[in-house]
Amino acid sequence: MITTYLFGFLSFLAIMFALMVVLSKNPVHSVLYLVLTFFTIAGHYVLLNAQFLAAVHVIVYAGAIMVLFLFVIMLLNLNEETEPHKSVWLKASATVAAGLLLVVLVGSLKGAETIVATNKFDPNIGLIENLGKSLFTDFLLPFEVSSILLLVAMVGAVLLGKKSIK
Amino acid sequence: MTSEYLIYKSLLVVLVFVITLVVAMYSTYAERKIAAFLQDRIGPNRAGPFGLLQPLADGVKMFMKEEVIPGTSNKALFILGPAISILFSFLTGAVIPWGSAVNIMGSEYSLQIADVNIGILYLFGVVSMGVYGIMIGGWASNNKYSLLGAIRASSQMISYEVAMGLSIIALVMTTGTLSLNEIAAQQQGWHWNILIQPLGFLIFVICAFAETNRAPFDLPECETELVGGYHTEYSSMKLGFYLFAEYINMFISSAVIATFYFGGYNMPLIARFVHDSNALAILGVVFLFAKIFFFIFCFMWVRWTLPRFRYDQLMNLGWKTLIPLSLLNIVITGAVMMRHEIFQLFVK
């Protein structure tokens, strides 16, 4: 019972913080709200008994990526005064486009039927032992290939960061 | 989830909180006394016997001082900075096993607040959040020295987190668990991890110094270049929070070093003399704190021994020395663990 309440509370917080990311004028505030959003999502992972995923989510997203975001925004010194002001036409067209998207979403959800989960949720699936086993047996190839992806990104960053290429 | 369980856990939380505060408070005293000892001075000796009331006097001074919030600063974030800093310092104490379980009237009481099976990752996550307090505070001050200090602190912490994580990976490979309680329990007797992972320990300690912004890595608050670094604009207890967070981090880092590499609450040969499990548990807490105080002393010893790094030296040490070394450590650890398989490969 308590998990249902927690789920509702976390979802409310997640949506509220996500809205604040978009709505706050100050970019630094936006980044900080995004960090809070990541925390609430990590809370959802904990509710699903996937503690490893929750911890890694906090370490990677909140602890590393968002710090770099904050870094860049602080160095660029973006604030409320430097925010570009869009013309009325742009705002109006954005509103119409977003409204149309809402109509599409509501229309597609209206015709959809609710699906009941057939296989029962396994609470042990997110534990680190099971995750490691499936990563190193069933998904070994994708797991190793993704490391090459990271290596490529790293090499690219080094290449871009080099002052002169001979 | 009985009420008894809740009361015991709350008591433990309050106890750890109070002990952390007291240790951090007296670390300031110890720092001044050790500095005095190393420089052949006397140190604080006016407040109380041997100056023992000095931390209290300092605390009262911090609370009583005038609070200045710069007019141009972002007020909400300015207040949030030190709060975040001290919050995440306290959070790390939750997963440290302070001792083995105590048996009171037939029921076991673990001396660890939360025995989560991802203890190391939790610790790592909380440590990586600590950088926000410094960054937010430094930016919200709207002062170029503060901003420079904040940027230095965050880039230093991000850089050394990588090497720290890699050195922990080698430790996780040998222990086979991410739970701090199990790591401490495995090191019974002489099986301390320092004997298995000497290189990993070295890397971890250097990174711990950098993560706590202690000398010789205290560039974020380097007086000669940046006035006071990220806390230049802070006054009164907000400054106190930043300074306090540093001492708490030092205490927790010492506890983590003791738990990871120096047997935690274990002490060799003690099981021969003491047979009562409760007495052993309490002795374990004493031993753990003895180890922690020794490492806190090392933190201070190094501060008054080594000069501060230059910033490029710091980055070179982090990226070009410690990360390759920790990668090498992982490879060597893996090779030693798989030595029978590798040996058979060559025999065939």
Coordinates of C-alpha atoms in Angstrom, one line a residue:
Chain A
M1 CA 0.0 0.0 0.0
I2 CA 2.8 2.4 1.0
T3 CA 4.5 1.8 -2.3
T4 CA 1.4 3.0 -4.2
Y5 CA 1.4 6.2 -2.3
L6 CA 5.1 6.6 -2.8
F7 CA 4.7 6.0 -6.5
G8 CA 2.0 8.7 -6.7
F9 CA 4.1 11.1 -4.7
L10 CA 7.3 10.5 -6.8
S11 CA 5.4 10.7 -10.1
F12 CA 3.8 14.0 -9.0
L13 CA 7.3 15.3 -8.0
A14 CA 8.8 14.1 -11.2
I15 CA 6.3 15.8 -13.4
M16 CA 6.4 19.0 -11.4
F17 CA 10.2 19.2 -11.5
A18 CA 10.2 18.4 -15.2
L19 CA 7.7 21.2 -15.8
M20 CA 9.9 23.5 -13.7
V21 CA 12.9 22.7 -16.0
V22 CA 10.9 24.1 -18.9
L23 CA 9.2 26.9 -17.1
S24 CA 12.0 28.5 -15.1
K25 CA 13.6 31.5 -16.8
N26 CA 17.1 31.0 -15.3
P27 CA 19.1 28.2 -17.0
V28 CA 20.9 27.3 -13.8
H29 CA 17.6 26.8 -12.1
S30 CA 16.5 24.6 -15.0
V31 CA 19.6 22.4 -14.6
L32 CA 19.0 22.1 -10.9
Y33 CA 15.4 21.1 -11.4
L34 CA 16.5 18.5 -14.0
V35 CA 18.8 17.0 -11.3
L36 CA 15.8 16.8 -9.0
T37 CA 13.9 15.1 -11.8
F38 CA 16.6 12.5 -12.1
F39 CA 16.4 11.9 -8.3
T40 CA 12.7 11.2 -8.5
I41 CA 13.3 8.8 -11.4
A42 CA 16.0 7.1 -9.3
G43 CA 13.3 6.8 -6.6
H44 CA 11.1 5.0 -9.1
Y45 CA 13.9 2.5 -9.7
V46 CA 14.2 1.9 -6.0
L47 CA 10.4 1.2 -5.9
L48 CA 11.0 -1.4 -8.6
N49 CA 13.7 -3.0 -6.4
A50 CA 16.4 -2.0 -9.0
Q51 CA 18.8 -0.4 -6.6
F52 CA 21.8 -0.8 -8.9
L53 CA 20.0 1.0 -11.7
A54 CA 19.0 3.8 -9.2
A55 CA 22.5 4.2 -8.0
V56 CA 24.0 4.3 -11.5
H57 CA 21.4 6.7 -12.6
V58 CA 22.3 9.1 -9.9
I59 CA 26.0 8.7 -10.4
V60 CA 26.0 9.0 -14.2
Y61 CA 23.2 11.5 -14.8
A62 CA 23.0 13.6 -11.7
G63 CA 26.6 13.3 -10.6
A64 CA 28.5 13.5 -13.9
I65 CA 26.4 14.7 -16.9
M66 CA 24.5 17.4 -15.1
V67 CA 27.6 18.7 -13.5
L68 CA 29.1 19.3 -16.9
F69 CA 25.8 21.0 -18.0
L70 CA 26.0 23.3 -15.0
F71 CA 29.7 23.9 -15.8
V72 CA 28.9 25.0 -19.4
I73 CA 26.0 27.2 -18.3
M74 CA 28.0 28.9 -15.6
L75 CA 30.9 29.6 -17.9
L76 CA 28.6 31.0 -20.6
N77 CA 27.1 33.1 -17.9
L78 CA 23.6 32.7 -19.2
N79 CA 20.9 34.4 -17.1
E80 CA 17.5 35.9 -17.4
E81 CA 18.7 39.1 -19.2
T82 CA 20.5 37.2 -21.9
E83 CA 17.5 34.9 -22.7
P84 CA 16.5 35.6 -26.3
H85 CA 13.0 36.9 -26.8
K86 CA 11.0 35.2 -29.5
S87 CA 8.5 36.9 -31.7
V88 CA 4.7 36.7 -31.3
W89 CA 4.4 34.7 -34.5
L90 CA 6.8 32.0 -33.2
K91 CA 5.0 31.8 -29.9
A92 CA 1.6 31.4 -31.6
S93 CA 2.8 28.7 -34.0
A94 CA 4.5 26.8 -31.1
T95 CA 1.2 26.9 -29.2
V96 CA -0.8 25.6 -32.2
A97 CA 1.8 22.8 -32.9
A98 CA 1.8 21.7 -29.2
G99 CA -2.1 21.8 -29.2
L100 CA -2.2 19.6 -32.3
L101 CA 0.2 17.2 -30.7
L102 CA -2.1 17.0 -27.7
V103 CA -5.1 16.3 -29.9
V104 CA -3.1 13.5 -31.6
L105 CA -2.1 12.0 -28.3
V106 CA -5.7 12.1 -26.9
G107 CA -7.1 10.7 -30.1
S108 CA -4.7 7.8 -30.1
L109 CA -5.2 7.0 -26.4
K110 CA -9.0 7.1 -26.8
G111 CA -9.0 4.2 -29.2
A112 CA -6.3 2.2 -27.3
E113 CA -7.2 -0.7 -25.1
T114 CA -5.6 -1.3 -21.7
I115 CA -3.2 -4.3 -21.6
V116 CA -2.9 -6.3 -18.5
A117 CA 0.6 -7.6 -17.8
T118 CA 0.7 -11.3 -18.5
N119 CA 4.0 -12.3 -16.9
K120 CA 4.3 -11.5 -13.2
F121 CA 6.9 -8.8 -12.1
D122 CA 10.0 -10.5 -10.8
P123 CA 11.2 -8.3 -7.8
N124 CA 14.7 -9.8 -8.0
I125 CA 15.3 -8.9 -11.6
G126 CA 16.9 -5.5 -10.8
L127 CA 19.4 -6.9 -8.2
I128 CA 23.0 -6.6 -9.2
E129 CA 23.7 -10.3 -9.4
N130 CA 20.9 -11.0 -11.9
L131 CA 21.7 -7.9 -13.9
G132 CA 25.4 -8.9 -14.1
K133 CA 24.5 -12.4 -15.1
S134 CA 22.2 -11.3 -17.9
L135 CA 24.6 -8.7 -19.1
F136 CA 27.5 -11.1 -19.4
T137 CA 25.5 -14.1 -20.8
D138 CA 22.4 -13.2 -22.8
F139 CA 23.5 -9.7 -23.8
L140 CA 27.2 -10.1 -24.0
L141 CA 27.6 -8.9 -27.6
P142 CA 25.5 -5.7 -27.2
F143 CA 27.3 -5.0 -23.9
E144 CA 30.7 -5.2 -25.5
V145 CA 29.7 -3.3 -28.6
S146 CA 28.4 -0.5 -26.5
S147 CA 31.9 -0.2 -25.0
I148 CA 33.2 0.4 -28.5
L149 CA 30.6 3.1 -28.9
L150 CA 32.0 4.8 -25.8
L151 CA 35.5 4.5 -27.1
V152 CA 34.5 6.1 -30.4
A153 CA 33.0 9.0 -28.5
M154 CA 36.1 9.4 -26.4
V155 CA 38.4 9.4 -29.4
G156 CA 36.2 11.9 -31.0
A157 CA 36.4 14.2 -28.0
V158 CA 40.1 13.9 -27.9
L159 CA 40.4 14.7 -31.6
L160 CA 38.1 17.8 -31.2
G161 CA 40.0 18.9 -28.1
K162 CA 43.4 18.8 -29.8
K163 CA 44.6 22.2 -30.7
S164 CA 46.4 21.3 -34.0
I165 CA 46.2 18.1 -36.0
K166 CA 49.3 17.4 -38.0
Chain B
M1 CA 8.6 -3.4 10.5
T2 CA 8.0 -3.4 14.2
S3 CA 8.1 -0.2 16.3
E4 CA 11.1 -1.7 18.2
Y5 CA 13.0 -1.9 14.9
L6 CA 12.1 1.7 14.1
I7 CA 13.2 3.0 17.5
Y8 CA 16.5 1.2 17.2
K9 CA 17.2 2.5 13.7
S10 CA 16.3 6.0 14.7
L11 CA 18.5 5.8 17.7
L12 CA 21.3 4.6 15.5
V13 CA 20.8 7.4 13.0
V14 CA 20.8 10.0 15.8
L15 CA 23.9 8.4 17.4
V16 CA 25.9 8.4 14.1
F17 CA 24.8 12.0 13.4
V18 CA 26.0 13.2 16.9
I19 CA 29.2 11.2 16.7
T20 CA 29.9 12.7 13.2
L21 CA 29.3 16.2 14.5
V22 CA 31.5 15.7 17.6
V23 CA 34.3 14.2 15.6
A24 CA 34.2 16.9 13.0
M25 CA 34.1 19.5 15.7
Y26 CA 37.1 18.2 17.5
S27 CA 38.9 17.7 14.1
T28 CA 39.1 21.4 13.9
Y29 CA 40.8 21.4 17.3
A30 CA 43.0 18.5 16.3
E31 CA 44.0 20.3 13.1
R32 CA 45.2 23.3 15.0
K33 CA 47.0 21.2 17.6
I34 CA 48.7 19.0 15.0
A35 CA 49.7 22.0 13.0
A36 CA 51.2 23.6 16.1
F37 CA 53.0 20.4 16.9
L38 CA 54.5 20.1 13.4
Q39 CA 55.5 23.7 13.4
D40 CA 56.9 23.6 17.0
R41 CA 54.2 25.9 18.5
I42 CA 51.8 25.3 21.3
G43 CA 48.5 25.9 19.5
P44 CA 45.1 26.8 21.1
N45 CA 45.4 26.6 24.9
R46 CA 43.3 29.4 26.4
A47 CA 39.7 28.0 26.3
G48 CA 39.4 25.3 28.9
P49 CA 42.1 22.8 29.9
F50 CA 44.6 22.3 26.9
G51 CA 42.2 24.5 24.9
L52 CA 39.7 21.7 24.8
L53 CA 36.8 24.1 24.7
Q54 CA 38.2 25.9 21.6
P55 CA 35.8 24.2 19.1
L56 CA 32.8 25.3 21.2
A57 CA 34.1 28.9 21.4
D58 CA 34.6 28.8 17.6
G59 CA 31.1 27.5 17.1
V60 CA 29.6 30.3 19.2
K61 CA 31.7 32.8 17.3
M62 CA 30.4 31.4 14.0
F63 CA 26.8 31.7 15.1
M64 CA 27.1 35.1 16.6
K65 CA 28.9 36.7 13.6
E66 CA 27.1 39.1 11.3
E67 CA 25.4 37.4 8.4
V68 CA 26.2 39.1 5.1
I69 CA 24.4 38.1 1.9
P70 CA 25.8 40.0 -1.0
G71 CA 23.2 42.2 -2.7
T72 CA 23.8 40.9 -6.2
S73 CA 23.9 37.3 -5.4
N74 CA 21.1 34.8 -6.2
K75 CA 19.8 34.6 -2.7
A76 CA 18.0 31.2 -2.8
L77 CA 20.9 29.4 -4.3
F78 CA 23.3 31.3 -2.1
I79 CA 21.6 29.7 1.0
L80 CA 21.1 26.4 -0.7
G81 CA 24.9 25.9 -1.4
P82 CA 26.2 25.2 2.1
A83 CA 23.0 23.3 3.0
I84 CA 23.6 20.8 0.1
S85 CA 27.3 20.6 1.0
I86 CA 26.6 19.5 4.5
L87 CA 23.6 17.4 3.7
F88 CA 25.6 15.1 1.4
S89 CA 28.5 14.9 3.8
F90 CA 26.2 13.5 6.4
L91 CA 24.4 11.1 4.1
T92 CA 27.6 9.0 3.5
G93 CA 27.6 7.8 7.2
A94 CA 24.5 5.7 6.5
V95 CA 26.2 2.7 4.9
I96 CA 29.4 2.5 6.9
P97 CA 29.5 -0.6 9.1
W98 CA 30.5 0.9 12.5
G99 CA 30.8 -2.6 14.1
S100 CA 29.6 -6.2 13.9
A101 CA 26.2 -7.0 15.2
V102 CA 25.4 -6.6 18.9
N103 CA 23.2 -9.2 20.6
I104 CA 20.8 -7.8 23.1
M105 CA 18.2 -10.2 24.7
G106 CA 18.2 -12.7 21.9
S107 CA 17.9 -10.3 19.0
E108 CA 20.6 -9.1 16.7
Y109 CA 21.2 -5.4 16.3
S110 CA 23.5 -4.4 13.4
L111 CA 25.7 -1.3 13.9
Q112 CA 25.1 -0.2 10.4
I113 CA 22.2 2.1 9.5
A114 CA 21.4 0.6 6.1
D115 CA 23.0 -2.6 4.8
V116 CA 22.2 -2.0 1.2
N117 CA 23.7 -4.5 -1.3
I118 CA 25.0 -1.6 -3.4
G119 CA 26.8 0.2 -0.5
I120 CA 29.8 1.2 -2.6
L121 CA 27.7 2.6 -5.4
Y122 CA 25.6 4.5 -2.9
L123 CA 28.7 6.0 -1.4
F124 CA 30.0 6.9 -4.8
G125 CA 26.7 8.5 -5.8
V126 CA 26.5 10.6 -2.6
V127 CA 30.2 11.7 -3.0
S128 CA 29.5 12.8 -6.6
M129 CA 26.6 14.9 -5.4
G130 CA 28.7 16.8 -3.0
V131 CA 30.2 18.9 -5.8
Y132 CA 26.8 20.6 -6.3
G133 CA 27.0 22.4 -3.0
I134 CA 30.4 24.0 -3.9
M135 CA 29.3 24.8 -7.5
I136 CA 26.0 26.3 -6.5
G137 CA 27.5 28.3 -3.7
G138 CA 30.4 29.5 -5.8
W139 CA 28.2 30.6 -8.7
A140 CA 25.5 32.2 -6.6
S141 CA 28.1 34.4 -4.8
N142 CA 28.5 36.3 -8.1
N143 CA 32.2 36.8 -7.5
K144 CA 34.9 35.9 -9.9
Y145 CA 37.1 34.3 -7.3
S146 CA 34.2 32.2 -6.0
L147 CA 33.3 31.1 -9.5
L148 CA 36.9 30.2 -10.3
G149 CA 37.1 28.3 -7.0
A150 CA 33.9 26.5 -7.7
I151 CA 35.0 25.5 -11.2
R152 CA 38.4 24.3 -9.9
A153 CA 36.6 22.2 -7.2
S154 CA 34.2 20.6 -9.6
S155 CA 36.7 19.8 -12.3
Q156 CA 39.0 18.4 -9.7
M157 CA 36.3 16.3 -8.2
I158 CA 35.1 15.0 -11.5
S159 CA 38.6 14.1 -12.6
Y160 CA 39.5 12.2 -9.5
E161 CA 36.2 10.4 -9.3
V162 CA 37.2 8.5 -12.4
A163 CA 40.4 7.2 -10.9
M164 CA 38.7 6.5 -7.6
G165 CA 36.0 4.5 -9.3
L166 CA 38.5 2.4 -11.2
S167 CA 40.5 1.7 -8.0
I168 CA 37.3 0.6 -6.3
I169 CA 36.6 -1.7 -9.3
A170 CA 39.7 -3.7 -8.6
L171 CA 38.7 -4.0 -4.9
V172 CA 35.2 -5.2 -6.0
M173 CA 36.8 -7.8 -8.2
T174 CA 38.8 -9.3 -5.3
T175 CA 36.0 -9.1 -2.7
G176 CA 33.2 -10.0 -5.0
T177 CA 30.6 -7.8 -3.3
L178 CA 29.4 -4.2 -3.3
S179 CA 28.1 -4.4 0.3
L180 CA 30.3 -2.6 2.8
N181 CA 29.2 -4.9 5.6
E182 CA 30.5 -7.9 3.7
I183 CA 33.7 -6.2 2.7
A184 CA 34.4 -5.5 6.4
A185 CA 33.4 -9.0 7.5
Q186 CA 35.7 -10.6 4.9
Q187 CA 38.7 -9.0 6.4
Q188 CA 38.7 -10.9 9.6
G189 CA 42.1 -11.6 11.2
W190 CA 45.0 -10.7 8.9
H191 CA 43.0 -10.7 5.6
W192 CA 43.1 -6.9 5.2
N193 CA 42.6 -5.7 1.7
I194 CA 45.7 -3.5 1.8
L195 CA 47.7 -6.7 1.5
I196 CA 45.8 -7.7 -1.6
Q197 CA 45.4 -4.3 -3.2
P198 CA 48.4 -2.1 -2.2
L199 CA 48.3 -0.1 -5.5
G200 CA 44.6 0.3 -5.4
F201 CA 44.9 1.6 -1.8
L202 CA 47.5 4.2 -2.9
I203 CA 45.3 5.5 -5.7
F204 CA 42.2 5.5 -3.5
V205 CA 43.9 7.5 -0.8
I206 CA 45.3 10.1 -3.3
C207 CA 41.8 10.4 -4.8
A208 CA 40.2 10.7 -1.3
F209 CA 42.5 13.7 -0.6
A210 CA 41.5 15.3 -3.9
E211 CA 37.8 14.6 -3.3
T212 CA 37.8 16.2 0.1
N213 CA 39.7 19.2 -1.3
R214 CA 42.4 18.8 1.3
A215 CA 46.0 19.8 0.9
P216 CA 48.0 19.2 -1.3
F217 CA 44.8 19.4 -3.5
D218 CA 43.2 22.4 -1.9
L219 CA 43.3 24.5 -5.0
P220 CA 39.6 25.5 -4.8
E221 CA 40.3 27.5 -1.7
C222 CA 43.9 28.5 -2.5
E223 CA 44.4 31.7 -0.5
T224 CA 47.3 33.1 -2.5
E225 CA 45.3 33.0 -5.8
L226 CA 41.6 33.0 -5.0
V227 CA 41.2 34.9 -1.7
G228 CA 39.0 32.1 -0.1
G229 CA 37.9 30.2 -3.2
Y230 CA 34.2 29.2 -3.4
H231 CA 33.4 30.5 0.1
T232 CA 34.9 34.0 -0.3
E233 CA 31.5 35.7 0.0
Y234 CA 30.2 33.6 2.8
S235 CA 30.1 34.7 6.4
S236 CA 28.8 33.5 9.8
M237 CA 27.4 29.9 10.0
K238 CA 27.1 29.4 6.2
L239 CA 30.9 29.6 6.0
G240 CA 30.9 27.4 9.1
F241 CA 28.8 24.8 7.2
Y242 CA 31.3 24.7 4.3
L243 CA 34.2 24.3 6.6
F244 CA 32.3 21.7 8.7
A245 CA 31.4 19.8 5.6
E246 CA 35.1 19.5 4.8
Y247 CA 35.9 18.0 8.2
I248 CA 32.9 15.6 8.0
N249 CA 34.1 14.5 4.6
M250 CA 37.5 13.9 6.0
F251 CA 36.0 11.8 8.8
I252 CA 33.9 9.7 6.4
S253 CA 36.8 9.3 4.0
S254 CA 38.9 8.0 6.9
A255 CA 36.1 5.6 7.8
V256 CA 35.8 4.4 4.2
I257 CA 39.6 3.9 3.9
A258 CA 39.6 1.9 7.1
T259 CA 36.6 -0.2 6.0
F260 CA 37.8 -0.8 2.5
Y261 CA 41.5 -1.5 3.1
F262 CA 42.3 -1.8 6.8
G263 CA 39.8 -4.4 8.0
G264 CA 37.1 -2.0 9.3
Y265 CA 36.1 -3.1 12.8
N266 CA 38.4 -6.2 12.6
M267 CA 41.6 -6.5 14.6
P268 CA 43.9 -9.5 14.3
L269 CA 44.4 -11.8 17.3
I270 CA 41.7 -10.1 19.3
A271 CA 39.4 -13.1 19.0
R272 CA 41.9 -15.1 21.1
F273 CA 41.6 -12.9 24.1
V274 CA 37.9 -11.9 24.0
H275 CA 35.3 -14.5 23.5
D276 CA 32.0 -12.7 24.3
S277 CA 30.5 -11.5 20.9
N278 CA 29.1 -8.3 22.4
A279 CA 32.4 -7.3 23.9
L280 CA 34.0 -8.1 20.5
A281 CA 31.5 -5.9 18.8
I282 CA 32.2 -3.0 21.1
L283 CA 35.9 -3.5 20.8
G284 CA 35.4 -3.5 17.1
V285 CA 33.9 0.0 17.2
V286 CA 36.8 1.1 19.3
F287 CA 39.3 -0.3 16.8
L288 CA 37.5 1.2 13.8
F289 CA 37.6 4.6 15.5
A290 CA 41.3 4.2 16.3
K291 CA 41.9 3.5 12.6
I292 CA 39.7 6.5 11.6
F293 CA 41.6 8.8 14.0
F294 CA 44.9 7.6 12.6
F295 CA 43.8 8.5 9.1
I296 CA 42.5 11.8 10.1
F297 CA 45.9 12.5 11.6
C298 CA 47.4 11.4 8.2
F299 CA 45.2 14.0 6.5
M300 CA 46.5 16.7 8.7
W301 CA 50.1 15.5 8.6
V302 CA 50.1 15.6 4.8
R303 CA 48.6 19.1 4.9
W304 CA 51.5 20.5 6.8
T305 CA 54.1 18.5 5.0
L306 CA 53.4 18.8 1.2
P307 CA 53.1 22.1 -0.7
R308 CA 50.1 22.8 -2.8
F309 CA 50.1 21.5 -6.4
R310 CA 49.9 23.8 -9.4
Y311 CA 46.6 23.4 -11.3
D312 CA 48.1 21.7 -14.5
Q313 CA 50.2 19.4 -12.2
L314 CA 46.9 18.4 -10.5
M315 CA 45.2 17.6 -13.8
N316 CA 48.3 15.7 -15.1
L317 CA 48.5 13.6 -12.0
G318 CA 44.8 12.8 -12.2
W319 CA 44.4 12.0 -15.9
K320 CA 47.9 10.9 -17.0
T321 CA 49.1 9.0 -13.9
L322 CA 46.3 7.8 -11.7
I323 CA 43.9 6.7 -14.3
P324 CA 46.4 4.6 -16.3
L325 CA 47.8 3.2 -13.0
S326 CA 44.3 2.2 -11.8
L327 CA 43.6 0.6 -15.2
L328 CA 46.9 -1.3 -14.9
N329 CA 45.8 -2.3 -11.4
I330 CA 42.5 -3.8 -12.7
V331 CA 44.4 -5.8 -15.4
I332 CA 46.9 -7.1 -12.9
T333 CA 44.2 -8.0 -10.4
G334 CA 42.3 -9.8 -13.1
A335 CA 45.4 -11.7 -14.3
V336 CA 46.2 -12.8 -10.8
M337 CA 42.7 -13.9 -10.2
M338 CA 42.6 -16.0 -13.4
R339 CA 46.2 -17.3 -13.0
H340 CA 45.2 -21.0 -13.1
E341 CA 43.2 -20.5 -16.3
I342 CA 46.1 -18.5 -17.9
F343 CA 48.6 -21.1 -16.8
Q344 CA 46.6 -23.9 -18.3
L345 CA 46.4 -22.0 -21.6
F346 CA 50.2 -22.1 -21.8
V347 CA 50.6 -25.7 -20.7
K348 CA 48.4 -27.0 -23.5

